[in-house]
PDB file of C-alpha atoms and ligand atoms in Angstrom:
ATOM      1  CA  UNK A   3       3.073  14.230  17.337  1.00 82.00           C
ATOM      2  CA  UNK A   4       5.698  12.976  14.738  1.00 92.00           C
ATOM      3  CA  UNK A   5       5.173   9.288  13.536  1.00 97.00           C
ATOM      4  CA  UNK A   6       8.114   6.999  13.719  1.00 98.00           C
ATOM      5  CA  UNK A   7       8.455   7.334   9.810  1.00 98.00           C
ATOM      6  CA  UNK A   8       8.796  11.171  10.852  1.00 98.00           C
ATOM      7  CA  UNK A   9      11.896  10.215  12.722  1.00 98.00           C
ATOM      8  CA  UNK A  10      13.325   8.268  10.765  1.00 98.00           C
ATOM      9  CA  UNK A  11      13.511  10.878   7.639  1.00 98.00           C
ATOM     10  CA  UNK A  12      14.800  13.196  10.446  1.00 97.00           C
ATOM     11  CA  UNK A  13      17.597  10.708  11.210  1.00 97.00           C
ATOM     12  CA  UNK A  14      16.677  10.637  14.747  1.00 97.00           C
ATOM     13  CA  UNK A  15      15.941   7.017  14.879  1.00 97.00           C
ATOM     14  CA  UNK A  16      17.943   4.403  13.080  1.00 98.00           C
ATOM     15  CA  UNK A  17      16.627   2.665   9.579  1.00 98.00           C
ATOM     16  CA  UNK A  18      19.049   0.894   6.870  1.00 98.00           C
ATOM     17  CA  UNK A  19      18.202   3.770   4.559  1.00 98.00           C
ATOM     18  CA  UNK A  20      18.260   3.060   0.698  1.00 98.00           C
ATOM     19  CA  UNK A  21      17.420   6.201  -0.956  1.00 98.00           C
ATOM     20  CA  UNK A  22      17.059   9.782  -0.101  1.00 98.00           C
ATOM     21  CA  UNK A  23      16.627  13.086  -1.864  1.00 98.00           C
ATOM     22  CA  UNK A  24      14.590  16.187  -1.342  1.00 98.00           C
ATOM     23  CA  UNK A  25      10.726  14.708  -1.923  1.00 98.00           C
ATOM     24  CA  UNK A  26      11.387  10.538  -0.555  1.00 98.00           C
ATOM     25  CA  UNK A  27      12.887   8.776   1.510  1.00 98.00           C
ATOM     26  CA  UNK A  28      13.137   5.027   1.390  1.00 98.00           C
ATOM     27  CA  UNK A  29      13.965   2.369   3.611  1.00 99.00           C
ATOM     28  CA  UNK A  30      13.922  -1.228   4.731  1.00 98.00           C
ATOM     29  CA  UNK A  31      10.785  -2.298   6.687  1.00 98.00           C
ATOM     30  CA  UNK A  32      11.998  -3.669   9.955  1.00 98.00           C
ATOM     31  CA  UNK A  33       9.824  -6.995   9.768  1.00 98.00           C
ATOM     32  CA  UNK A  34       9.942  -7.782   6.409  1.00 98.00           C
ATOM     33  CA  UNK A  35       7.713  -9.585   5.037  1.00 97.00           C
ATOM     34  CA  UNK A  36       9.522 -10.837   2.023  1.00 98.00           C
ATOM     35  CA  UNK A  37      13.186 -11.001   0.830  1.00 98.00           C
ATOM     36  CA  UNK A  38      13.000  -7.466  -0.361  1.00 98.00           C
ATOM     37  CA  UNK A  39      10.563  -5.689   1.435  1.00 98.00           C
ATOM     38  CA  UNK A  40      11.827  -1.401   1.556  1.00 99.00           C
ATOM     39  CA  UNK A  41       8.957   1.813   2.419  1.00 99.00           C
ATOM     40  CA  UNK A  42       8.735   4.509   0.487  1.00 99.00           C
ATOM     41  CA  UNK A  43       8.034   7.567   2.172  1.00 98.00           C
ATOM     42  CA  UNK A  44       7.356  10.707   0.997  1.00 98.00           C
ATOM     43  CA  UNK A  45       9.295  13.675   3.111  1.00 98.00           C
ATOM     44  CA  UNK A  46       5.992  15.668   3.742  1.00 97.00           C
ATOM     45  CA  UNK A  47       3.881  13.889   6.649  1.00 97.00           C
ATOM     46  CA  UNK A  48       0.589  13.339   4.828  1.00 98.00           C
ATOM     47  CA  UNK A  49      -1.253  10.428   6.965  1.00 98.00           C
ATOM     48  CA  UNK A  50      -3.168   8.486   4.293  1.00 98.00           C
ATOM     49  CA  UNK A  51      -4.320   8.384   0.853  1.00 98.00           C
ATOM     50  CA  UNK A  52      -7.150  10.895   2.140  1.00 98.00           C
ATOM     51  CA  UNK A  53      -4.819  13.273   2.819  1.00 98.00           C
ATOM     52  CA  UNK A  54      -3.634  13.693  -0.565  1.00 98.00           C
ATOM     53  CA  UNK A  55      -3.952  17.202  -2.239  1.00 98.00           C
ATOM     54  CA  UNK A  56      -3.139  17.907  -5.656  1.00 98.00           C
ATOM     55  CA  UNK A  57       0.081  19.837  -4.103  1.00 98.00           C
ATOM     56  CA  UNK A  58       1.430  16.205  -3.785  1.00 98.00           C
ATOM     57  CA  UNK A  59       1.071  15.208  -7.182  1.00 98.00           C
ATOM     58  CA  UNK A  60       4.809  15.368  -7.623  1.00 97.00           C
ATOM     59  CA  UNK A  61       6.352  13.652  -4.658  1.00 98.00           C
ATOM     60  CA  UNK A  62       3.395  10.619  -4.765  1.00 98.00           C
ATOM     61  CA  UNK A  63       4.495  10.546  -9.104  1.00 98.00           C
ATOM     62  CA  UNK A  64       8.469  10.782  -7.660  1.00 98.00           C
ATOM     63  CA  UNK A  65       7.465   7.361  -5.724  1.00 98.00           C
ATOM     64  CA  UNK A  66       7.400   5.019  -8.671  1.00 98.00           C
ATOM     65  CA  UNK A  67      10.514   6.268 -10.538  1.00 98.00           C
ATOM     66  CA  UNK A  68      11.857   5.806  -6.903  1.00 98.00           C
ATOM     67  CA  UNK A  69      10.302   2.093  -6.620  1.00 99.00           C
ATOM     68  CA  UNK A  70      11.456   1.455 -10.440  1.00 98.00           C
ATOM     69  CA  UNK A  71      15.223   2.489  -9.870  1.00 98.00           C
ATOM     70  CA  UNK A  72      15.167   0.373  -6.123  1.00 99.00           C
ATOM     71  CA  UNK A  73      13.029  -2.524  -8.028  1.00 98.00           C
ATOM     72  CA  UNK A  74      16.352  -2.851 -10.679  1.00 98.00           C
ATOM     73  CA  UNK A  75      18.979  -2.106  -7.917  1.00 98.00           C
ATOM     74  CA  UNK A  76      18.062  -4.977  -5.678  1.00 98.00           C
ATOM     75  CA  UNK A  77      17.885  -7.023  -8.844  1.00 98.00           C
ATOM     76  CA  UNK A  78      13.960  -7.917  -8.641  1.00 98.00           C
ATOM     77  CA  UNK A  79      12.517  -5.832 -11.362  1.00 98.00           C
ATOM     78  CA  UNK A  80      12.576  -8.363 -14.190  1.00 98.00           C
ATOM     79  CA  UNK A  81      10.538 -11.106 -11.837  1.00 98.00           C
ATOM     80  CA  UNK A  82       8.433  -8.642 -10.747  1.00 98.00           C
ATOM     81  CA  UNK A  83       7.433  -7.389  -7.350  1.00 98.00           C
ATOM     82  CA  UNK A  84       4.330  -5.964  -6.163  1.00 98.00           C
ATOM     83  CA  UNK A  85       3.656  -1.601  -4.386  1.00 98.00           C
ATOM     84  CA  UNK A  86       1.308  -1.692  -1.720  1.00 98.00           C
ATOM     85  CA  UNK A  87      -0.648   1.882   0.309  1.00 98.00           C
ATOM     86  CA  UNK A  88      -2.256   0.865   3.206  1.00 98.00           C
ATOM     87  CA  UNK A  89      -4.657   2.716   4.237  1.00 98.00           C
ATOM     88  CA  UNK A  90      -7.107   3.274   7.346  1.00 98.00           C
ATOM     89  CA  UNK A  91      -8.317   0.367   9.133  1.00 98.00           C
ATOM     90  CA  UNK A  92      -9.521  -1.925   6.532  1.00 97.00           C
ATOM     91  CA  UNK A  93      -6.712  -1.323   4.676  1.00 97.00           C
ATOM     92  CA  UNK A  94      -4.214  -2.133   7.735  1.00 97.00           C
ATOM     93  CA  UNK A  95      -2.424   0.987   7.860  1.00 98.00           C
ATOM     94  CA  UNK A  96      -0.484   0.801  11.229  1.00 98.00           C
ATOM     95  CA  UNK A  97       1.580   3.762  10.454  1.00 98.00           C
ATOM     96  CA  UNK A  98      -0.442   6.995   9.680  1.00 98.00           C
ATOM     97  CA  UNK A  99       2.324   8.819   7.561  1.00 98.00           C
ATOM     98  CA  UNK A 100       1.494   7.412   4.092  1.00 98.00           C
ATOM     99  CA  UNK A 101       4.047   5.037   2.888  1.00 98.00           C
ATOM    100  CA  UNK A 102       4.262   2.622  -0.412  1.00 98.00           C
ATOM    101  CA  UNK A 103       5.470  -1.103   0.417  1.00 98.00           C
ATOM    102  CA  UNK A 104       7.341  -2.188  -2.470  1.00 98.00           C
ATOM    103  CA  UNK A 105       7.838  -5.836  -1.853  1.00 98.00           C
ATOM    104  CA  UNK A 106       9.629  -8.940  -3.957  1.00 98.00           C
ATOM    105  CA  UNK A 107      11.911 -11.562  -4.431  1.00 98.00           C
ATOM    106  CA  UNK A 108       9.697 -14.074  -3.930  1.00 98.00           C
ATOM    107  CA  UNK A 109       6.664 -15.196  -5.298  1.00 97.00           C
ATOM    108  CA  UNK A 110       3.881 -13.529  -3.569  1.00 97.00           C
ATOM    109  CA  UNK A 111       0.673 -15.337  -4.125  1.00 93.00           C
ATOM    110  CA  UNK A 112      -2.060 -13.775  -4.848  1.00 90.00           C
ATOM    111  CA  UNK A 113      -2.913 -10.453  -4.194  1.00 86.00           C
ATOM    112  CA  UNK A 114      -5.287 -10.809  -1.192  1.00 84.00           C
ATOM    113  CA  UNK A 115      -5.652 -13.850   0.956  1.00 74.00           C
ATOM    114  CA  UNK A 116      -7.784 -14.988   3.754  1.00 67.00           C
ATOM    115  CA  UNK A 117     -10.987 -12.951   2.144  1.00 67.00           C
ATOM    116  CA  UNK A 118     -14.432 -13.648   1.062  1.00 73.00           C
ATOM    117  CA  UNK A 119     -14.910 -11.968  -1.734  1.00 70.00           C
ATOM    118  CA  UNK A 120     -13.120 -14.069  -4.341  1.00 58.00           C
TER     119      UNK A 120
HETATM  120  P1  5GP B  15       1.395  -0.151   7.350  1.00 52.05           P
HETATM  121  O1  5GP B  15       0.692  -1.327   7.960  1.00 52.05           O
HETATM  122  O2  5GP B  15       1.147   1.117   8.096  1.00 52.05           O
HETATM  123  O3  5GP B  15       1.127  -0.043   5.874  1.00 52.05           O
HETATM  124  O4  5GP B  15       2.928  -0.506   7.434  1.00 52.05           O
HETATM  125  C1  5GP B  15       3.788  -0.024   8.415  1.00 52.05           C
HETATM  126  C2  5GP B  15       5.104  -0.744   8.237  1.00 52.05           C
HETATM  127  O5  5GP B  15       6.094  -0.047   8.970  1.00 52.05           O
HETATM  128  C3  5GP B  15       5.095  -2.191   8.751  1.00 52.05           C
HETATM  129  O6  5GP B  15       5.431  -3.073   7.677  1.00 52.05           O
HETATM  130  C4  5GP B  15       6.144  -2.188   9.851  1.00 52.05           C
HETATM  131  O7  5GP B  15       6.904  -3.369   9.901  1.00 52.05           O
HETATM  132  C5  5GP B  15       6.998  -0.974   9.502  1.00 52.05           C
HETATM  133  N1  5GP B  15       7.633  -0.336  10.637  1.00 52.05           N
HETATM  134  C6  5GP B  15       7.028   0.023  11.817  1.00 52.05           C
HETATM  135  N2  5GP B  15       7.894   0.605  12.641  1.00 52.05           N
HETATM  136  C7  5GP B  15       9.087   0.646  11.980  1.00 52.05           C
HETATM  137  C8  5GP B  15      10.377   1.157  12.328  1.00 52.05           C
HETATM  138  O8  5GP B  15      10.615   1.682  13.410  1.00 52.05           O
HETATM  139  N3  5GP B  15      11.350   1.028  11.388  1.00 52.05           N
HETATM  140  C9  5GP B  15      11.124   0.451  10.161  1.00 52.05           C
HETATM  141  N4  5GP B  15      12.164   0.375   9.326  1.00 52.05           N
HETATM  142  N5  5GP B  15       9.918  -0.027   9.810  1.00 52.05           N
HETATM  143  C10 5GP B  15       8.914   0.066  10.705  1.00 52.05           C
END
């Protein structure tokens, strides 16, 4: 069964869409949890990071030039912002069509909170 994030790079369900070409799709995340807070998507439905095949390497590699040039467009790429993959349980991955959080604007803390390992 398609995932939402299938949908939405179909057009069949509404997202305030910020870049698009033939390998990614990006997006802003509909709770955000910062001021700038967009998913990058690869087209291809590959559920998590486990998923990955060397066939990818492009697309996944296309993600961070697509991160970089949205990073500088929303105007948070000299304060910095932080790329997040989810994945599986322990990682929190609700949506099981892989996706990179790119998230800013704000300062974010540190990198994990509410663990006990440090
Ligand atoms: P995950 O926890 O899987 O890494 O992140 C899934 C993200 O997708 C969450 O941040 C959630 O807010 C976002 N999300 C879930 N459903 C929708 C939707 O229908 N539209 C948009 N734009 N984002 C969604």
């Amino acid at each position: 069964m398609a995932t939402i994030f299938e949908k939405i790079i179909a057009g069949e369900i509404p997202a305030t869409i910020v870049h698009k070409d033939d390998r990614v799709t990006a997006f802003r995340d509909i709770s955000p949890q910062a001021p700038v807070h967009v998913l990058i998507v690869p087209n291809k439905p590959i559920p998590t990071v486990n998923d990955v095949t060397e066939a990818d390497e492009a697309a996944l590699g296309h993600m961070f030039i697509v991160a970089r040039d949205i990073a500088r467009r929303e105007g948070i790429a000299e304060n910095g912002f932080r790329l997040i993959i989810n994945c599986n349980n322990h990682g929190g991955q609700v949506v099981f069509h892989l996706h990179m959080h790119l998230v800013g604007g704000a300062p974010l803390g540190r990198m994990l909170s509410g663990g006990t390992h440090g």
